[in-house]
mmCIF file of C-alpha atoms and ligand atoms in Angstrom:
data_model
loop_
_atom_site.group_PDB
_atom_site.id
_atom_site.type_symbol
_atom_site.label_atom_id
_atom_site.label_comp_id
_atom_site.label_asym_id
_atom_site.label_seq_id
_atom_site.Cartn_x
_atom_site.Cartn_y
_atom_site.Cartn_z
ATOM 1 C CA MET A 1489 11.295 -50.814 -50.546
ATOM 2 C CA THR A 1490 10.521 -48.849 -47.404
ATOM 3 C CA LYS A 1491 7.693 -46.297 -47.894
ATOM 4 C CA THR A 1492 7.247 -42.860 -46.286
ATOM 5 C CA ILE A 1493 4.118 -41.379 -44.776
ATOM 6 C CA LEU A 1494 3.638 -37.872 -43.573
ATOM 7 C CA ILE A 1495 1.132 -37.408 -40.710
ATOM 8 C CA THR A 1496 -0.363 -34.074 -39.552
ATOM 9 C CA GLY A 1497 -1.575 -33.888 -35.935
ATOM 10 C CA ALA A 1498 1.022 -36.535 -35.050
ATOM 11 C CA SER A 1499 1.737 -35.309 -31.466
ATOM 12 C CA THR A 1500 -1.251 -36.923 -29.754
ATOM 13 C CA GLY A 1501 -4.354 -39.068 -30.168
ATOM 14 C CA ILE A 1502 -5.094 -40.596 -33.673
ATOM 15 C CA GLY A 1503 -2.066 -39.137 -35.400
ATOM 16 C CA GLU A 1504 0.351 -40.329 -32.690
ATOM 17 C CA ALA A 1505 -1.190 -43.871 -32.728
ATOM 18 C CA THR A 1506 -0.984 -43.982 -36.562
ATOM 19 C CA ALA A 1507 2.686 -42.856 -36.450
ATOM 20 C CA ARG A 1508 3.394 -45.808 -34.160
ATOM 21 C CA ALA A 1509 1.437 -48.345 -36.185
ATOM 22 C CA ALA A 1510 2.965 -47.222 -39.504
ATOM 23 C CA SER A 1511 6.392 -47.368 -37.982
ATOM 24 C CA VAL A 1512 5.792 -50.948 -36.627
ATOM 25 C CA ALA A 1513 4.569 -51.861 -40.168
ATOM 26 C CA GLY A 1514 7.947 -50.697 -41.578
ATOM 27 C CA TRP A 1515 6.998 -47.192 -42.877
ATOM 28 C CA ARG A 1516 9.286 -44.153 -42.447
ATOM 29 C CA VAL A 1517 7.161 -41.428 -40.715
ATOM 30 C CA VAL A 1518 7.317 -37.628 -41.082
ATOM 31 C CA LEU A 1519 5.607 -36.103 -37.971
ATOM 32 C CA LEU A 1520 3.897 -32.708 -38.067
ATOM 33 C CA ALA A 1521 2.158 -30.779 -35.210
ATOM 34 C CA ARG A 1522 2.936 -27.715 -33.238
ATOM 35 C CA SER A 1523 4.157 -29.292 -30.046
ATOM 36 C CA LYS A 1524 7.926 -29.682 -30.623
ATOM 37 C CA ASP A 1525 8.508 -31.496 -27.273
ATOM 38 C CA LYS A 1526 5.924 -34.191 -27.965
ATOM 39 C CA LEU A 1527 7.017 -34.699 -31.613
ATOM 40 C CA ASP A 1528 10.689 -34.860 -30.617
ATOM 41 C CA ALA A 1529 9.936 -37.500 -27.926
ATOM 42 C CA LEU A 1530 7.942 -39.627 -30.379
ATOM 43 C CA ALA A 1531 10.577 -39.401 -33.071
ATOM 44 C CA GLN A 1532 13.298 -40.299 -30.598
ATOM 45 C CA GLU A 1533 11.270 -43.299 -29.405
ATOM 46 C CA ILE A 1534 10.711 -44.473 -33.039
ATOM 47 C CA GLY A 1535 14.298 -43.828 -34.116
ATOM 48 C CA ASP A 1536 16.015 -43.025 -37.474
ATOM 49 C CA THR A 1537 12.911 -43.874 -39.490
ATOM 50 C CA ALA A 1538 11.028 -40.884 -37.898
ATOM 51 C CA LEU A 1539 11.503 -37.178 -38.631
ATOM 52 C CA ALA A 1540 9.860 -34.555 -36.385
ATOM 53 C CA LEU A 1541 8.995 -31.274 -38.205
ATOM 54 C CA PRO A 1542 7.071 -28.992 -35.748
ATOM 55 C CA CYS A 1543 4.884 -26.531 -37.651
ATOM 56 C CA ASP A 1544 1.427 -24.920 -37.705
ATOM 57 C CA VAL A 1545 -0.386 -26.601 -40.640
ATOM 58 C CA THR A 1546 -2.625 -23.612 -41.106
ATOM 59 C CA ASP A 1547 0.498 -21.644 -42.126
ATOM 60 C CA ARG A 1548 0.861 -22.698 -45.812
ATOM 61 C CA ALA A 1549 4.420 -21.590 -46.241
ATOM 62 C CA ALA A 1550 5.442 -23.495 -43.087
ATOM 63 C CA LEU A 1551 3.508 -26.537 -44.185
ATOM 64 C CA ARG A 1552 5.073 -26.492 -47.665
ATOM 65 C CA ALA A 1553 8.564 -26.193 -46.180
ATOM 66 C CA ALA A 1554 7.894 -29.109 -43.887
ATOM 67 C CA ILE A 1555 6.620 -31.316 -46.671
ATOM 68 C CA GLU A 1556 9.627 -30.467 -48.811
ATOM 69 C CA GLU A 1557 12.069 -31.179 -45.934
ATOM 70 C CA GLY A 1558 10.311 -34.555 -45.318
ATOM 71 C CA VAL A 1559 10.620 -35.508 -48.930
ATOM 72 C CA SER A 1560 14.231 -34.497 -49.247
ATOM 73 C CA HIS A 1561 15.135 -36.269 -46.011
ATOM 74 C CA PHE A 1562 13.614 -39.674 -46.919
ATOM 75 C CA GLY A 1563 13.746 -39.328 -50.746
ATOM 76 C CA GLU A 1564 10.081 -39.799 -51.663
ATOM 77 C CA LEU A 1565 6.571 -39.575 -50.349
ATOM 78 C CA ASN A 1566 4.124 -42.495 -50.592
ATOM 79 C CA ALA A 1567 1.262 -41.421 -48.352
ATOM 80 C CA VAL A 1568 -0.086 -38.435 -46.454
ATOM 81 C CA PHE A 1569 -2.484 -38.580 -43.449
ATOM 82 C CA ALA A 1570 -4.142 -35.188 -43.151
ATOM 83 C CA ASN A 1571 -5.408 -35.668 -39.615
ATOM 84 C CA ALA A 1572 -4.917 -32.474 -37.658
ATOM 85 C CA GLY A 1573 -8.201 -31.112 -36.579
ATOM 86 C CA ARG A 1574 -10.051 -29.529 -33.648
ATOM 87 C CA GLY A 1575 -13.485 -29.018 -32.132
ATOM 88 C CA ILE A 1576 -15.250 -25.986 -30.822
ATOM 89 C CA ASN A 1577 -15.837 -24.627 -27.300
ATOM 90 C CA LYS A 1578 -18.949 -22.503 -27.882
ATOM 91 C CA PRO A 1579 -21.639 -24.827 -29.387
ATOM 92 C CA GLY A 1580 -24.541 -23.737 -31.669
ATOM 93 C CA VAL A 1581 -25.002 -21.044 -34.334
ATOM 94 C CA GLU A 1582 -26.924 -18.346 -32.555
ATOM 95 C CA ASN A 1583 -24.652 -18.658 -29.472
ATOM 96 C CA GLY A 1584 -21.492 -19.648 -31.334
ATOM 97 C CA ASP A 1585 -18.343 -17.567 -31.726
ATOM 98 C CA PRO A 1586 -17.580 -16.611 -35.335
ATOM 99 C CA ASP A 1587 -13.936 -16.033 -34.471
ATOM 100 C CA GLU A 1588 -13.698 -19.535 -33.205
ATOM 101 C CA TRP A 1589 -15.399 -20.884 -36.319
ATOM 102 C CA ARG A 1590 -12.727 -19.017 -38.378
ATOM 103 C CA GLU A 1591 -9.893 -20.722 -36.452
ATOM 104 C CA MET A 1592 -11.540 -24.137 -36.689
ATOM 105 C CA ILE A 1593 -12.213 -23.747 -40.461
ATOM 106 C CA ASP A 1594 -8.606 -22.673 -40.976
ATOM 107 C CA LEU A 1595 -7.523 -26.017 -39.476
ATOM 108 C CA ASN A 1596 -10.323 -28.521 -40.395
ATOM 109 C CA VAL A 1597 -10.910 -27.223 -43.937
ATOM 110 C CA MET A 1598 -8.084 -24.951 -45.198
ATOM 111 C CA SER A 1599 -5.175 -26.927 -43.764
ATOM 112 C CA VAL A 1600 -6.591 -30.140 -45.371
ATOM 113 C CA LEU A 1601 -6.704 -28.293 -48.720
ATOM 114 C CA TYR A 1602 -3.218 -26.907 -48.205
ATOM 115 C CA THR A 1603 -1.927 -30.355 -47.311
ATOM 116 C CA ALA A 1604 -3.400 -31.882 -50.410
ATOM 117 C CA HIS A 1605 -2.259 -29.074 -52.711
ATOM 118 C CA GLU A 1606 1.330 -29.056 -51.375
ATOM 119 C CA SER A 1607 1.722 -32.853 -51.218
ATOM 120 C CA ILE A 1608 0.116 -34.056 -54.434
ATOM 121 C CA PRO A 1609 3.066 -33.094 -56.642
ATOM 122 C CA HIS A 1610 5.116 -35.402 -54.376
ATOM 123 C CA LEU A 1611 2.475 -38.236 -54.311
ATOM 124 C CA LYS A 1612 2.157 -38.324 -58.092
ATOM 125 C CA PRO A 1613 5.486 -39.922 -58.947
ATOM 126 C CA THR A 1614 4.805 -42.675 -56.357
ATOM 127 C CA LYS A 1615 1.118 -43.106 -57.247
ATOM 128 C CA GLY A 1616 0.600 -42.337 -53.606
ATOM 129 C CA HIS A 1617 -2.265 -42.290 -51.106
ATOM 130 C CA PHE A 1618 -3.934 -39.265 -49.425
ATOM 131 C CA ILE A 1619 -5.819 -40.147 -46.242
ATOM 132 C CA VAL A 1620 -7.891 -37.602 -44.273
ATOM 133 C CA THR A 1621 -9.715 -37.753 -40.990
ATOM 134 C CA GLY A 1622 -13.440 -36.997 -41.401
ATOM 135 C CA SER A 1623 -15.906 -38.122 -38.744
ATOM 136 C CA LYS A 1624 -19.215 -39.651 -37.959
ATOM 137 C CA ALA A 1625 -20.133 -35.980 -37.661
ATOM 138 C CA GLY A 1626 -19.307 -35.594 -41.451
ATOM 139 C CA ARG A 1627 -22.007 -38.202 -42.305
ATOM 140 C CA ASP A 1628 -24.756 -37.164 -39.914
ATOM 141 C CA TYR A 1629 -26.597 -34.057 -38.617
ATOM 142 C CA PHE A 1630 -25.937 -32.625 -35.187
ATOM 143 C CA LYS A 1631 -27.950 -29.733 -33.886
ATOM 144 C CA GLY A 1632 -26.249 -26.405 -34.648
ATOM 145 C CA SER A 1633 -22.788 -28.005 -35.112
ATOM 146 C CA VAL A 1634 -20.388 -26.015 -37.195
ATOM 147 C CA TYR A 1635 -17.776 -28.673 -36.442
ATOM 148 C CA SER A 1636 -19.992 -31.230 -38.061
ATOM 149 C CA ALA A 1637 -20.372 -28.986 -41.181
ATOM 150 C CA SER A 1638 -16.579 -28.756 -41.317
ATOM 151 C CA LYS A 1639 -16.364 -32.570 -41.469
ATOM 152 C CA TRP A 1640 -19.087 -32.666 -44.206
ATOM 153 C CA PHE A 1641 -16.646 -30.542 -46.183
ATOM 154 C CA VAL A 1642 -13.869 -33.105 -45.589
ATOM 155 C CA HIS A 1643 -16.118 -35.931 -46.703
ATOM 156 C CA GLY A 1644 -17.190 -34.224 -49.944
ATOM 157 C CA PHE A 1645 -13.633 -33.041 -50.694
ATOM 158 C CA ALA A 1646 -12.189 -36.561 -50.187
ATOM 159 C CA GLU A 1647 -14.532 -38.124 -52.766
ATOM 160 C CA ASN A 1648 -13.766 -35.305 -55.237
ATOM 161 C CA LEU A 1649 -10.030 -35.637 -54.651
ATOM 162 C CA ALA A 1650 -10.202 -39.409 -55.009
ATOM 163 C CA GLU A 1651 -11.652 -38.842 -58.540
ATOM 164 C CA GLU A 1652 -8.859 -36.405 -59.394
ATOM 165 C CA MET A 1653 -6.117 -38.723 -58.038
ATOM 166 C CA ARG A 1654 -7.577 -41.635 -59.953
ATOM 167 C CA ASP A 1655 -6.439 -39.973 -63.158
ATOM 168 C CA TRP A 1656 -2.852 -40.945 -62.302
ATOM 169 C CA GLY A 1657 -3.337 -44.053 -60.183
ATOM 170 C CA GLY A 1658 -3.446 -42.286 -56.793
ATOM 171 C CA ARG A 1659 -5.960 -43.108 -54.006
ATOM 172 C CA CYS A 1660 -7.821 -41.080 -51.379
ATOM 173 C CA THR A 1661 -9.502 -42.365 -48.318
ATOM 174 C CA VAL A 1662 -11.639 -40.681 -45.678
ATOM 175 C CA ILE A 1663 -11.571 -42.170 -42.181
ATOM 176 C CA ALA A 1664 -14.857 -41.535 -40.349
ATOM 177 C CA PRO A 1665 -14.707 -42.369 -36.660
ATOM 178 C CA GLY A 1666 -17.368 -41.899 -34.015
ATOM 179 C CA MET A 1667 -16.058 -40.964 -30.600
ATOM 180 C CA VAL A 1668 -12.386 -41.758 -29.994
ATOM 181 C CA ASP A 1669 -10.670 -41.660 -26.583
ATOM 182 C CA THR A 1670 -8.137 -38.829 -27.320
ATOM 183 C CA PRO A 1671 -7.051 -35.471 -25.749
ATOM 184 C CA LEU A 1672 -9.805 -33.900 -27.803
ATOM 185 C CA PHE A 1673 -11.871 -34.629 -24.671
ATOM 186 C CA ASP A 1674 -11.091 -33.587 -21.129
ATOM 187 C CA GLU A 1675 -12.211 -36.851 -19.647
ATOM 188 C CA PRO A 1676 -10.851 -40.383 -20.599
ATOM 189 C CA LYS A 1677 -13.375 -42.437 -22.631
ATOM 190 C CA PRO A 1678 -12.122 -46.048 -22.122
ATOM 191 C CA THR A 1679 -15.161 -47.704 -23.692
ATOM 192 C CA LYS A 1680 -15.104 -45.605 -26.850
ATOM 193 C CA LEU A 1681 -12.908 -46.221 -29.939
ATOM 194 C CA GLN A 1682 -9.206 -46.161 -29.092
ATOM 195 C CA PRO A 1683 -6.636 -44.218 -31.191
ATOM 196 C CA SER A 1684 -5.031 -47.543 -32.174
ATOM 197 C CA ASP A 1685 -8.344 -48.671 -33.646
ATOM 198 C CA ILE A 1686 -8.230 -45.671 -36.002
ATOM 199 C CA ALA A 1687 -4.615 -46.430 -36.768
ATOM 200 C CA SER A 1688 -5.540 -50.020 -37.742
ATOM 201 C CA ALA A 1689 -8.132 -48.598 -40.197
ATOM 202 C CA VAL A 1690 -5.524 -46.318 -41.778
ATOM 203 C CA MET A 1691 -3.108 -49.293 -42.152
ATOM 204 C CA PHE A 1692 -5.914 -51.352 -43.735
ATOM 205 C CA ALA A 1693 -6.512 -48.689 -46.372
ATOM 206 C CA LEU A 1694 -2.734 -48.404 -47.041
ATOM 207 C CA ASP A 1695 -2.249 -52.201 -47.310
ATOM 208 C CA GLN A 1696 -4.747 -52.756 -50.189
ATOM 209 C CA PRO A 1697 -3.492 -54.064 -53.559
ATOM 210 C CA GLU A 1698 -3.317 -51.511 -56.410
ATOM 211 C CA THR A 1699 -6.592 -52.576 -57.877
ATOM 212 C CA SER A 1700 -8.534 -51.539 -54.729
ATOM 213 C CA ALA A 1701 -9.126 -48.014 -53.536
ATOM 214 C CA VAL A 1702 -10.789 -47.916 -50.160
ATOM 215 C CA ARG A 1703 -12.728 -44.577 -50.334
ATOM 216 C CA GLU A 1704 -14.146 -44.453 -46.752
ATOM 217 C CA ILE A 1705 -13.806 -46.334 -43.489
ATOM 218 C CA TYR A 1706 -16.599 -45.718 -40.986
ATOM 219 C CA LEU A 1707 -15.992 -46.904 -37.404
ATOM 220 C CA MET A 1708 -18.164 -46.598 -34.349
ATOM 221 C CA PRO A 1709 -17.475 -47.411 -30.673
ATOM 222 C CA ASN A 1710 -19.016 -50.709 -29.654
ATOM 223 C CA ASP A 1711 -20.328 -49.774 -26.182
HETATM 224 N N1 NAP B 417 -11.578 -37.832 -30.928
HETATM 225 C C1 NAP B 417 -12.767 -38.045 -31.589
HETATM 226 O O1 NAP B 417 -13.796 -38.453 -31.035
HETATM 227 C C2 NAP B 417 -12.779 -37.842 -33.095
HETATM 228 C C3 NAP B 417 -13.851 -38.358 -33.814
HETATM 229 C C4 NAP B 417 -13.901 -38.161 -35.175
HETATM 230 C C5 NAP B 417 -12.864 -37.422 -35.767
HETATM 231 N N2 NAP B 417 -11.851 -36.877 -35.074
HETATM 232 C C6 NAP B 417 -10.802 -36.141 -35.707
HETATM 233 O O2 NAP B 417 -9.616 -36.788 -35.570
HETATM 234 C C7 NAP B 417 -8.509 -35.876 -35.786
HETATM 235 C C8 NAP B 417 -7.477 -36.001 -34.679
HETATM 236 O O3 NAP B 417 -8.026 -35.619 -33.486
HETATM 237 P P1 NAP B 417 -7.768 -36.411 -32.139
HETATM 238 O O4 NAP B 417 -9.076 -36.922 -31.608
HETATM 239 O O5 NAP B 417 -6.635 -37.383 -32.281
HETATM 240 O O6 NAP B 417 -7.425 -35.168 -31.160
HETATM 241 P P2 NAP B 417 -6.059 -34.638 -30.568
HETATM 242 O O7 NAP B 417 -5.399 -35.664 -29.817
HETATM 243 O O8 NAP B 417 -6.459 -33.321 -29.993
HETATM 244 O O9 NAP B 417 -5.196 -34.419 -31.837
HETATM 245 C C9 NAP B 417 -5.189 -33.189 -32.684
HETATM 246 C C10 NAP B 417 -3.858 -33.083 -33.354
HETATM 247 O O10 NAP B 417 -3.861 -32.019 -34.217
HETATM 248 C C11 NAP B 417 -2.708 -31.147 -33.886
HETATM 249 N N3 NAP B 417 -2.970 -29.787 -34.285
HETATM 250 C C12 NAP B 417 -3.898 -28.976 -33.773
HETATM 251 N N4 NAP B 417 -3.812 -27.783 -34.338
HETATM 252 C C13 NAP B 417 -2.768 -27.828 -35.163
HETATM 253 C C14 NAP B 417 -2.126 -26.861 -36.034
HETATM 254 N N5 NAP B 417 -2.591 -25.590 -36.147
HETATM 255 N N6 NAP B 417 -1.087 -27.224 -36.763
HETATM 256 C C15 NAP B 417 -0.554 -28.510 -36.661
HETATM 257 N N7 NAP B 417 -1.156 -29.421 -35.825
HETATM 258 C C16 NAP B 417 -2.193 -29.109 -35.158
HETATM 259 C C17 NAP B 417 -2.472 -31.325 -32.402
HETATM 260 O O11 NAP B 417 -1.102 -31.147 -32.128
HETATM 261 P P3 NAP B 417 -0.545 -29.783 -31.476
HETATM 262 O O12 NAP B 417 -1.462 -29.280 -30.579
HETATM 263 O O13 NAP B 417 0.751 -30.198 -30.988
HETATM 264 O O14 NAP B 417 -0.382 -28.879 -32.721
HETATM 265 C C18 NAP B 417 -2.724 -32.872 -32.324
HETATM 266 O O15 NAP B 417 -1.566 -33.588 -32.756
HETATM 267 C C19 NAP B 417 -9.202 -34.470 -35.865
HETATM 268 O O16 NAP B 417 -9.327 -34.143 -37.249
HETATM 269 C C20 NAP B 417 -10.553 -34.670 -35.250
HETATM 270 O O17 NAP B 417 -11.507 -33.756 -35.727
HETATM 271 C C21 NAP B 417 -11.778 -37.057 -33.722
#
């Protein structure tokens, strides 16, 4: 039977590439991000097996409404990829901008929590899979990096959630890439990981037999 995956941050980069890869692999895809034009174009390209639901995932009510609409449209939810995230413009702690930290934590931390909280009731009946984008920066130390600290939260949370989901046969995977060539950076990075490389890792985690829970996939560029 055709399965359904909901992807946050699906308008560009890793999320967009994963939407394409999942769709090629036969999944139905529910696409969330703020950019309606980009989501609509991607959904139109994929066809009837895609649903674009523009929303700000830091807005819990809007996120809940989008998840419910996705489930009612396709009938069930088998996987969620909590991938929306951002970096920071003013590096460091002493010279950082606390208002910018708040906005980043709302997205990198709170929206991941909201996405899990709102989607788990729908994943439980399908023994579904929750996948979240961590980072090399969530496994390592970077001078003064509040972004890195937000990804350490993601890694800790993913393991804790994996243990909770295990109670009912669900699985949770954290994907931990090094630098990926996405619009997160102003300049192209052709020798770094490509968004399709991360999409392959997500599909690998999703493709495992029921007896295997892939808890973490750590990928680095090979340049
Ligand atoms: N690129 C790297 O080197 C790298 C390495 C490790 C981990 N990561 C992580 O990978 C994830 C994806 O990033 P990316 O590299 O693919 O960058 P990206 O192309 O900038 O993608 C970020 C996505 O998040 C969406 N987004 C941002 N704020 C949002 C909000 N408030 N509500 C809903 N969607 C929102 C963006 O869409 P809209 O602007 O349309 O909302 C976009 O689809 C992030 O969690 C990032 O931290 C990236």
